[in-house]
Amino acid sequence: MPVPLPTATTRWRCTLCGNLTRFDVTRSTKVVEYVHLDLAGEAKVEETEVLSETVESVRCRWCNAADQVELVDRPSAGAEGGADAGVEAEADSTQG
C-alpha cells in the first residue's frame, strides 16, 4: 500500500514513539536517464527525468515500526511562541 509523501504543510510522524525525523523509506521510481559513456567506458548519468515515484513503505528508525507512520501538520514557520519570540519579548522588557 503506497504511503503519501509529505508536502510543504505536512510531515511524517510515528504513531508509536512520536519520531518526526528518522525513517527508512522504500520507494519505487521509474526514470529516464541520459547516460554519457567516456572513451574508457565509464558511465555517468548527466540527466534524469522522473516519470513516476511511489513510496512503498515507511519504517520508523527509532522503534522499527512499519505501517505506523502518519502524516501530521508541520508547525507554522511564523507561529507565535517560536524560539525567537521569547528572545524578542525579553529584549523589549529590558529596553522599557
N, CA, C and O atoms as a GROMACS GRO file, in nm:
protein
  384
    1MET      N    1   0.084  -0.117   0.000
    1MET     CA    2   0.000   0.000   0.000
    1MET      C    3   0.089   0.125   0.000
    1MET      O    4   0.168   0.142   0.093
    2PRO      N    5   0.079   0.211  -0.101
    2PRO     CA    6   0.163   0.331  -0.106
    2PRO      C    7   0.137   0.425   0.011
    2PRO      O    8   0.025   0.434   0.061
    3VAL      N    9   0.242   0.493   0.053
    3VAL     CA   10   0.235   0.588   0.163
    3VAL      C   11   0.243   0.728   0.102
    3VAL      O   12   0.327   0.752   0.016
    4PRO      N   13   0.158   0.822   0.146
    4PRO     CA   14   0.165   0.956   0.090
    4PRO      C   15   0.294   1.028   0.130
    4PRO      O   16   0.343   1.012   0.242
    5LEU      N   17   0.348   1.104   0.037
    5LEU     CA   18   0.467   1.183   0.064
    5LEU      C   19   0.431   1.308   0.144
    5LEU      O   20   0.322   1.362   0.129
    6PRO      N   21   0.522   1.353   0.230
    6PRO     CA   22   0.497   1.480   0.299
    6PRO      C   23   0.492   1.594   0.198
    6PRO      O   24   0.553   1.588   0.091
    7THR      N   25   0.421   1.698   0.234
    7THR     CA   26   0.409   1.817   0.150
    7THR      C   27   0.474   1.934   0.222
    7THR      O   28   0.539   1.916   0.325
    8ALA      N   29   0.455   2.052   0.169
    8ALA     CA   30   0.508   2.173   0.234
    8ALA      C   31   0.439   2.200   0.367
    8ALA      O   32   0.494   2.272   0.451
    9THR      N   33   0.320   2.144   0.388
    9THR     CA   34   0.246   2.170   0.511
    9THR      C   35   0.231   2.048   0.601
    9THR      O   36   0.174   2.058   0.710
   10THR      N   37   0.283   1.932   0.558
   10THR     CA   38   0.272   1.809   0.639
   10THR      C   39   0.408   1.743   0.654
   10THR      O   40   0.502   1.774   0.580
   11ARG      N   41   0.418   1.651   0.750
   11ARG     CA   42   0.539   1.571   0.769
   11ARG      C   43   0.500   1.437   0.827
   11ARG      O   44   0.387   1.419   0.874
   12TRP      N   45   0.593   1.341   0.824
   12TRP     CA   46   0.567   1.209   0.880
   12TRP      C   47   0.586   1.210   1.031
   12TRP      O   48   0.666   1.287   1.084
   13ARG      N   49   0.509   1.124   1.100
   13ARG     CA   50   0.521   1.106   1.245
   13ARG      C   51   0.488   0.961   1.276
   13ARG      O   52   0.388   0.908   1.228
   14CYS      N   53   0.572   0.896   1.358
   14CYS     CA   54   0.546   0.760   1.402
   14CYS      C   55   0.442   0.765   1.513
   14CYS      O   56   0.458   0.838   1.611
   15THR      N   57   0.334   0.689   1.498
   15THR     CA   58   0.227   0.690   1.598
   15THR      C   59   0.265   0.614   1.724
   15THR      O   60   0.200   0.631   1.827
   16LEU      N   61   0.370   0.529   1.718
   16LEU     CA   62   0.409   0.453   1.837
   16LEU      C   63   0.505   0.529   1.928
   16LEU      O   64   0.486   0.532   2.049
   17CYS      N   65   0.609   0.591   1.869
   17CYS     CA   66   0.710   0.655   1.954
   17CYS      C   67   0.716   0.806   1.939
   17CYS      O   68   0.784   0.872   2.017
   18GLY      N   69   0.647   0.862   1.840
   18GLY     CA   70   0.646   1.007   1.822
   18GLY      C   71   0.758   1.062   1.735
   18GLY      O   72   0.769   1.183   1.717
   19ASN      N   73   0.843   0.974   1.680
   19ASN     CA   74   0.954   1.016   1.594
   19ASN      C   75   0.904   1.105   1.480
   19ASN      O   76   0.804   1.074   1.416
   20LEU      N   77   0.975   1.215   1.457
   20LEU     CA   78   0.942   1.306   1.347
   20LEU      C   79   1.056   1.320   1.246
   20LEU      O   80   1.039   1.388   1.144
   21THR      N   81   1.172   1.257   1.272
   21THR     CA   82   1.290   1.290   1.193
   21THR      C   83   1.363   1.175   1.126
   21THR      O   84   1.440   1.200   1.033
   22ARG      N   85   1.345   1.050   1.167
   22ARG     CA   86   1.426   0.941   1.113
   22ARG      C   87   1.339   0.826   1.064
   22ARG      O   88   1.269   0.763   1.143
   23PHE      N   89   1.344   0.801   0.932
   23PHE     CA   90   1.261   0.696   0.873
   23PHE      C   91   1.339   0.624   0.763
   23PHE      O   92   1.420   0.685   0.694
   24ASP      N   93   1.314   0.494   0.747
   24ASP     CA   94   1.362   0.418   0.633
   24ASP      C   95   1.250   0.416   0.531
   24ASP      O   96   1.140   0.370   0.560
   25VAL      N   97   1.278   0.465   0.412
   25VAL     CA   98   1.177   0.478   0.308
   25VAL      C   99   1.211   0.384   0.193
   25VAL      O  100   1.320   0.391   0.136
   26THR      N  101   1.116   0.295   0.159
   26THR     CA  102   1.130   0.208   0.042
   26THR      C  103   1.047   0.271  -0.068
   26THR      O  104   0.927   0.292  -0.053
   27ARG      N  105   1.114   0.300  -0.180
   27ARG     CA  106   1.047   0.374  -0.286
   27ARG      C  107   1.076   0.309  -0.420
   27ARG      O  108   1.186   0.258  -0.444
   28SER      N  109   0.977   0.310  -0.508
   28SER     CA  110   0.992   0.264  -0.646
   28SER      C  111   0.988   0.386  -0.736
   28SER      O  112   0.898   0.469  -0.727
   29THR      N  113   1.089   0.395  -0.822
   29THR     CA  114   1.098   0.511  -0.910
   29THR      C  115   1.121   0.463  -1.053
   29THR      O  116   1.202   0.375  -1.078
   30LYS      N  117   1.048   0.523  -1.146
   30LYS     CA  118   1.067   0.496  -1.287
   30LYS      C  119   1.125   0.623  -1.349
   30LYS      O  120   1.064   0.729  -1.344
   31VAL      N  121   1.246   0.611  -1.408
   31VAL     CA  122   1.315   0.727  -1.460
   31VAL      C  123   1.366   0.702  -1.602
   31VAL      O  124   1.384   0.588  -1.645
   32VAL      N  125   1.389   0.811  -1.672
   32VAL     CA  126   1.462   0.809  -1.798
   32VAL      C  127   1.592   0.883  -1.770
   32VAL      O  128   1.590   0.997  -1.723
   33GLU      N  129   1.705   0.818  -1.799
   33GLU     CA  130   1.834   0.879  -1.773
   33GLU      C  131   1.912   0.897  -1.903
   33GLU      O  132   1.910   0.811  -1.991
   34TYR      N  133   1.981   1.011  -1.913
   34TYR     CA  134   2.075   1.034  -2.022
   34TYR      C  135   2.210   0.992  -1.967
   34TYR      O  136   2.264   1.057  -1.876
   35VAL      N  137   2.266   0.884  -2.022
   35VAL     CA  138   2.392   0.830  -1.974
   35VAL      C  139   2.501   0.862  -2.076
   35VAL      O  140   2.486   0.832  -2.195
   36HIS      N  141   2.609   0.921  -2.029
   36HIS     CA  142   2.724   0.952  -2.115
   36HIS      C  143   2.836   0.856  -2.079
   36HIS      O  144   2.877   0.848  -1.963
   37LEU      N  145   2.885   0.785  -2.178
   37LEU     CA  146   2.998   0.695  -2.158
   37LEU      C  147   3.124   0.764  -2.209
   37LEU      O  148   3.128   0.810  -2.323
   38ASP      N  149   3.228   0.770  -2.124
   38ASP     CA  150   3.352   0.828  -2.173
   38ASP      C  151   3.427   0.725  -2.258
   38ASP      O  152   3.380   0.612  -2.273
   39LEU      N  153   3.541   0.762  -2.313
   39LEU     CA  154   3.613   0.672  -2.404
   39LEU      C  155   3.662   0.546  -2.334
   39LEU      O  156   3.687   0.445  -2.400
   40ALA      N  157   3.677   0.551  -2.203
   40ALA     CA  158   3.719   0.433  -2.128
   40ALA      C  159   3.601   0.342  -2.094
   40ALA      O  160   3.620   0.233  -2.041
   41GLY      N  161   3.480   0.388  -2.125
   41GLY     CA  162   3.361   0.308  -2.099
   41GLY      C  163   3.294   0.334  -1.965
   41GLY      O  164   3.199   0.265  -1.929
   42GLU      N  165   3.343   0.436  -1.891
   42GLU     CA  166   3.283   0.471  -1.762
   42GLU      C  167   3.154   0.549  -1.786
   42GLU      O  168   3.152   0.647  -1.861
   43ALA      N  169   3.047   0.504  -1.721
   43ALA     CA  170   2.916   0.568  -1.740
   43ALA      C  171   2.896   0.679  -1.638
   43ALA      O  172   2.934   0.667  -1.522
   44LYS      N  173   2.834   0.788  -1.684
   44LYS     CA  174   2.798   0.900  -1.596
   44LYS      C  175   2.658   0.945  -1.635
   44LYS      O  176   2.633   0.978  -1.752
   45VAL      N  177   2.567   0.948  -1.537
   45VAL     CA  178   2.431   0.996  -1.562
   45VAL      C  179   2.435   1.148  -1.562
   45VAL      O  180   2.470   1.209  -1.461
   46GLU      N  181   2.399   1.209  -1.675
   46GLU     CA  182   2.404   1.354  -1.686
   46GLU      C  183   2.268   1.420  -1.672
   46GLU      O  184   2.259   1.536  -1.633
   47GLU      N  185   2.161   1.347  -1.701
   47GLU     CA  186   2.026   1.400  -1.685
   47GLU      C  187   1.935   1.288  -1.637
   47GLU      O  188   1.950   1.173  -1.677
   48THR      N  189   1.841   1.323  -1.550
   48THR     CA  190   1.743   1.227  -1.501
   48THR      C  191   1.605   1.290  -1.505
   48THR      O  192   1.585   1.401  -1.455
   49GLU      N  193   1.511   1.219  -1.566
   49GLU     CA  194   1.372   1.263  -1.568
   49GLU      C  195   1.289   1.158  -1.494
   49GLU      O  196   1.285   1.042  -1.534
   50VAL      N  197   1.225   1.199  -1.385
   50VAL     CA  198   1.142   1.108  -1.306
   50VAL      C  199   1.005   1.097  -1.372
   50VAL      O  200   0.933   1.196  -1.384
   51LEU      N  201   0.970   0.976  -1.416
   51LEU     CA  202   0.840   0.952  -1.478
   51LEU      C  203   0.733   0.922  -1.374
   51LEU      O  204   0.620   0.967  -1.386
   52SER      N  205   0.770   0.844  -1.272
   52SER     CA  206   0.677   0.814  -1.164
   52SER      C  207   0.757   0.774  -1.040
   52SER      O  208   0.869   0.724  -1.050
   53GLU      N  209   0.697   0.798  -0.925
   53GLU     CA  210   0.763   0.766  -0.798
   53GLU      C  211   0.656   0.726  -0.697
   53GLU      O  212   0.558   0.798  -0.678
   54THR      N  213   0.674   0.612  -0.634
   54THR     CA  214   0.580   0.562  -0.534
   54THR      C  215   0.656   0.524  -0.408
   54THR      O  216   0.754   0.450  -0.414
   55VAL      N  217   0.611   0.574  -0.294
   55VAL     CA  218   0.668   0.533  -0.166
   55VAL      C  219   0.596   0.405  -0.126
   55VAL      O  220   0.476   0.407  -0.097
   56GLU      N  221   0.669   0.295  -0.123
   56GLU     CA  222   0.612   0.164  -0.091
   56GLU      C  223   0.586   0.148   0.059
   56GLU      O  224   0.480   0.100   0.100
   57SER      N  225   0.684   0.189   0.139
   57SER     CA  226   0.669   0.176   0.284
   57SER      C  227   0.758   0.276   0.355
   57SER      O  228   0.859   0.322   0.301
   58VAL      N  229   0.719   0.310   0.478
   58VAL     CA  230   0.798   0.398   0.563
   58VAL      C  231   0.808   0.329   0.699
   58VAL      O  232   0.706   0.296   0.760
   59ARG      N  233   0.932   0.308   0.745
   59ARG     CA  234   0.956   0.240   0.872
   59ARG      C  235   1.031   0.334   0.965
   59ARG      O  236   1.127   0.400   0.924
   60CYS      N  237   0.987   0.341   1.090
   60CYS     CA  238   1.049   0.426   1.190
   60CYS      C  239   1.187   0.373   1.228
   60CYS      O  240   1.201   0.254   1.258
   61ARG      N  241   1.289   0.458   1.226
   61ARG     CA  242   1.424   0.417   1.265
   61ARG      C  243   1.439   0.402   1.415
   61ARG      O  244   1.527   0.329   1.461
   62TRP      N  245   1.355   0.469   1.494
   62TRP     CA  246   1.367   0.464   1.638
   62TRP      C  247   1.309   0.337   1.697
   62TRP      O  248   1.374   0.271   1.778
   63CYS      N  249   1.186   0.301   1.657
   63CYS     CA  250   1.120   0.185   1.718
   63CYS      C  251   1.097   0.072   1.619
   63CYS      O  252   1.041  -0.032   1.655
   64ASN      N  253   1.141   0.090   1.493
   64ASN     CA  254   1.132  -0.014   1.390
   64ASN      C  255   0.989  -0.048   1.350
   64ASN      O  256   0.965  -0.154   1.292
   65ALA      N  257   0.895   0.040   1.380
   65ALA     CA  258   0.755   0.014   1.346
   65ALA      C  259   0.731   0.037   1.198
   65ALA      O  260   0.774   0.138   1.141
   66ALA      N  261   0.663  -0.057   1.136
   66ALA     CA  262   0.622  -0.042   0.997
   66ALA      C  263   0.471  -0.020   0.995
   66ALA      O  264   0.400  -0.069   1.084
   67ASP      N  265   0.422   0.051   0.898
   67ASP     CA  266   0.279   0.079   0.885
   67ASP      C  267   0.223   0.156   1.004
   67ASP      O  268   0.104   0.146   1.033
   68GLN      N  269   0.307   0.231   1.075
   68GLN     CA  270   0.262   0.312   1.188
   68GLN      C  271   0.295   0.458   1.168
   68GLN      O  272   0.293   0.537   1.263
   69VAL      N  273   0.327   0.495   1.044
   69VAL     CA  274   0.366   0.632   1.015
   69VAL      C  275   0.248   0.705   0.952
   69VAL      O  276   0.186   0.656   0.858
   70GLU      N  277   0.219   0.823   1.006
   70GLU     CA  278   0.107   0.902   0.956
   70GLU      C  279   0.157   1.040   0.914
   70GLU      O  280   0.267   1.081   0.949
   71LEU      N  281   0.074   1.110   0.838
   71LEU     CA  282   0.103   1.248   0.803
   71LEU      C  283   0.040   1.340   0.906
   71LEU      O  284  -0.078   1.324   0.941
   72VAL      N  285   0.118   1.435   0.957
   72VAL     CA  286   0.067   1.536   1.050
   72VAL      C  287   0.105   1.673   0.997
   72VAL      O  288   0.195   1.686   0.915
   73ASP      N  289   0.037   1.776   1.046
   73ASP     CA  290   0.067   1.912   1.004
   73ASP      C  291   0.203   1.955   1.058
   73ASP      O  292   0.240   1.920   1.170
   74ARG      N  293   0.276   2.031   0.977
   74ARG     CA  294   0.401   2.090   1.023
   74ARG      C  295   0.368   2.213   1.108
   74ARG      O  296   0.265   2.277   1.087
   75PRO      N  297   0.454   2.246   1.203
   75PRO     CA  298   0.432   2.370   1.276
   75PRO      C  299   0.450   2.488   1.180
   75PRO      O  300   0.533   2.481   1.089
   76SER      N  301   0.374   2.593   1.200
   76SER     CA  302   0.384   2.710   1.113
   76SER      C  303   0.518   2.778   1.132
   76SER      O  304   0.567   2.790   1.245
   77ALA      N  305   0.576   2.822   1.023
   77ALA     CA  306   0.708   2.886   1.030
   77ALA      C  307   0.702   3.017   1.107
   77ALA      O  308   0.797   3.052   1.177
   78GLY      N  309   0.593   3.091   1.094
   78GLY     CA  310   0.582   3.220   1.161
   78GLY      C  311   0.491   3.218   1.282
   78GLY      O  312   0.439   3.322   1.321
   79ALA      N  313   0.470   3.102   1.341
   79ALA     CA  314   0.376   3.091   1.453
   79ALA      C  315   0.429   3.165   1.576
   79ALA      O  316   0.550   3.171   1.598
   80GLU      N  317   0.337   3.220   1.654
   80GLU     CA  318   0.374   3.286   1.779
   80GLU      C  319   0.425   3.182   1.876
   80GLU      O  320   0.383   3.066   1.873
   81GLY      N  321   0.517   3.223   1.963
   81GLY     CA  322   0.567   3.132   2.064
   81GLY      C  323   0.684   3.050   2.015
   81GLY      O  324   0.724   2.953   2.080
   82GLY      N  325   0.739   3.086   1.898
   82GLY     CA  326   0.855   3.016   1.846
   82GLY      C  327   0.978   3.047   1.928
   82GLY      O  328   0.970   3.120   2.027
   83ALA      N  329   1.092   2.994   1.889
   83ALA     CA  330   1.216   3.012   1.965
   83ALA      C  331   1.256   3.158   1.973
   83ALA      O  332   1.309   3.201   2.075
   84ASP      N  333   1.233   3.236   1.867
   84ASP     CA  334   1.273   3.376   1.868
   84ASP      C  335   1.176   3.464   1.945
   84ASP      O  336   1.215   3.574   1.986
   85ALA      N  337   1.054   3.422   1.966
   85ALA     CA  338   0.954   3.505   2.032
   85ALA      C  339   0.995   3.538   2.175
   85ALA      O  340   0.977   3.651   2.220
   86GLY      N  341   1.050   3.442   2.247
   86GLY     CA  342   1.093   3.465   2.384
   86GLY      C  343   1.210   3.561   2.392
   86GLY      O  344   1.217   3.641   2.484
   87VAL      N  345   1.302   3.554   2.296
   87VAL     CA  346   1.418   3.643   2.293
   87VAL      C  347   1.372   3.785   2.267
   87VAL      O  348   1.421   3.878   2.331
   88GLU      N  349   1.279   3.804   2.172
   88GLU     CA  350   1.228   3.937   2.141
   88GLU      C  351   1.153   3.996   2.260
   88GLU      O  352   1.168   4.115   2.290
   89ALA      N  353   1.073   3.916   2.329
   89ALA     CA  354   0.998   3.964   2.445
   89ALA      C  355   1.094   4.006   2.556
   89ALA      O  356   1.070   4.107   2.622
   90GLU      N  357   1.201   3.930   2.577
   90GLU     CA  358   1.298   3.964   2.680
   90GLU      C  359   1.371   4.094   2.645
   90GLU      O  360   1.396   4.176   2.732
   91ALA      N  361   1.406   4.112   2.518
   91ALA     CA  362   1.474   4.234   2.474
   91ALA      C  363   1.384   4.355   2.493
   91ALA      O  364   1.431   4.460   2.535
   92ASP      N  365   1.256   4.342   2.463
   92ASP     CA  366   1.161   4.452   2.481
   92ASP      C  367   1.149   4.491   2.628
   92ASP      O  368   1.138   4.610   2.660
   93SER      N  369   1.150   4.394   2.718
   93SER     CA  370   1.132   4.423   2.860
   93SER      C  371   1.256   4.490   2.920
   93SER      O  372   1.243   4.566   3.016
   94THR      N  373   1.374   4.466   2.865
   94THR     CA  374   1.495   4.529   2.918
   94THR      C  375   1.513   4.670   2.865
   94THR      O  376   1.583   4.750   2.927
   95GLN      N  377   1.451   4.702   2.751
   95GLN     CA  378   1.464   4.835   2.694
   95GLN      C  379   1.364   4.933   2.754
   95GLN      O  380   1.387   5.054   2.748
   96GLY      N  381   1.256   4.886   2.810
   96GLY     CA  382   1.148   4.973   2.854
   96GLY      C  383   1.160   5.010   2.993
   96GLY      O  384   1.076   5.083   3.045
   0.00000   0.00000   0.00000
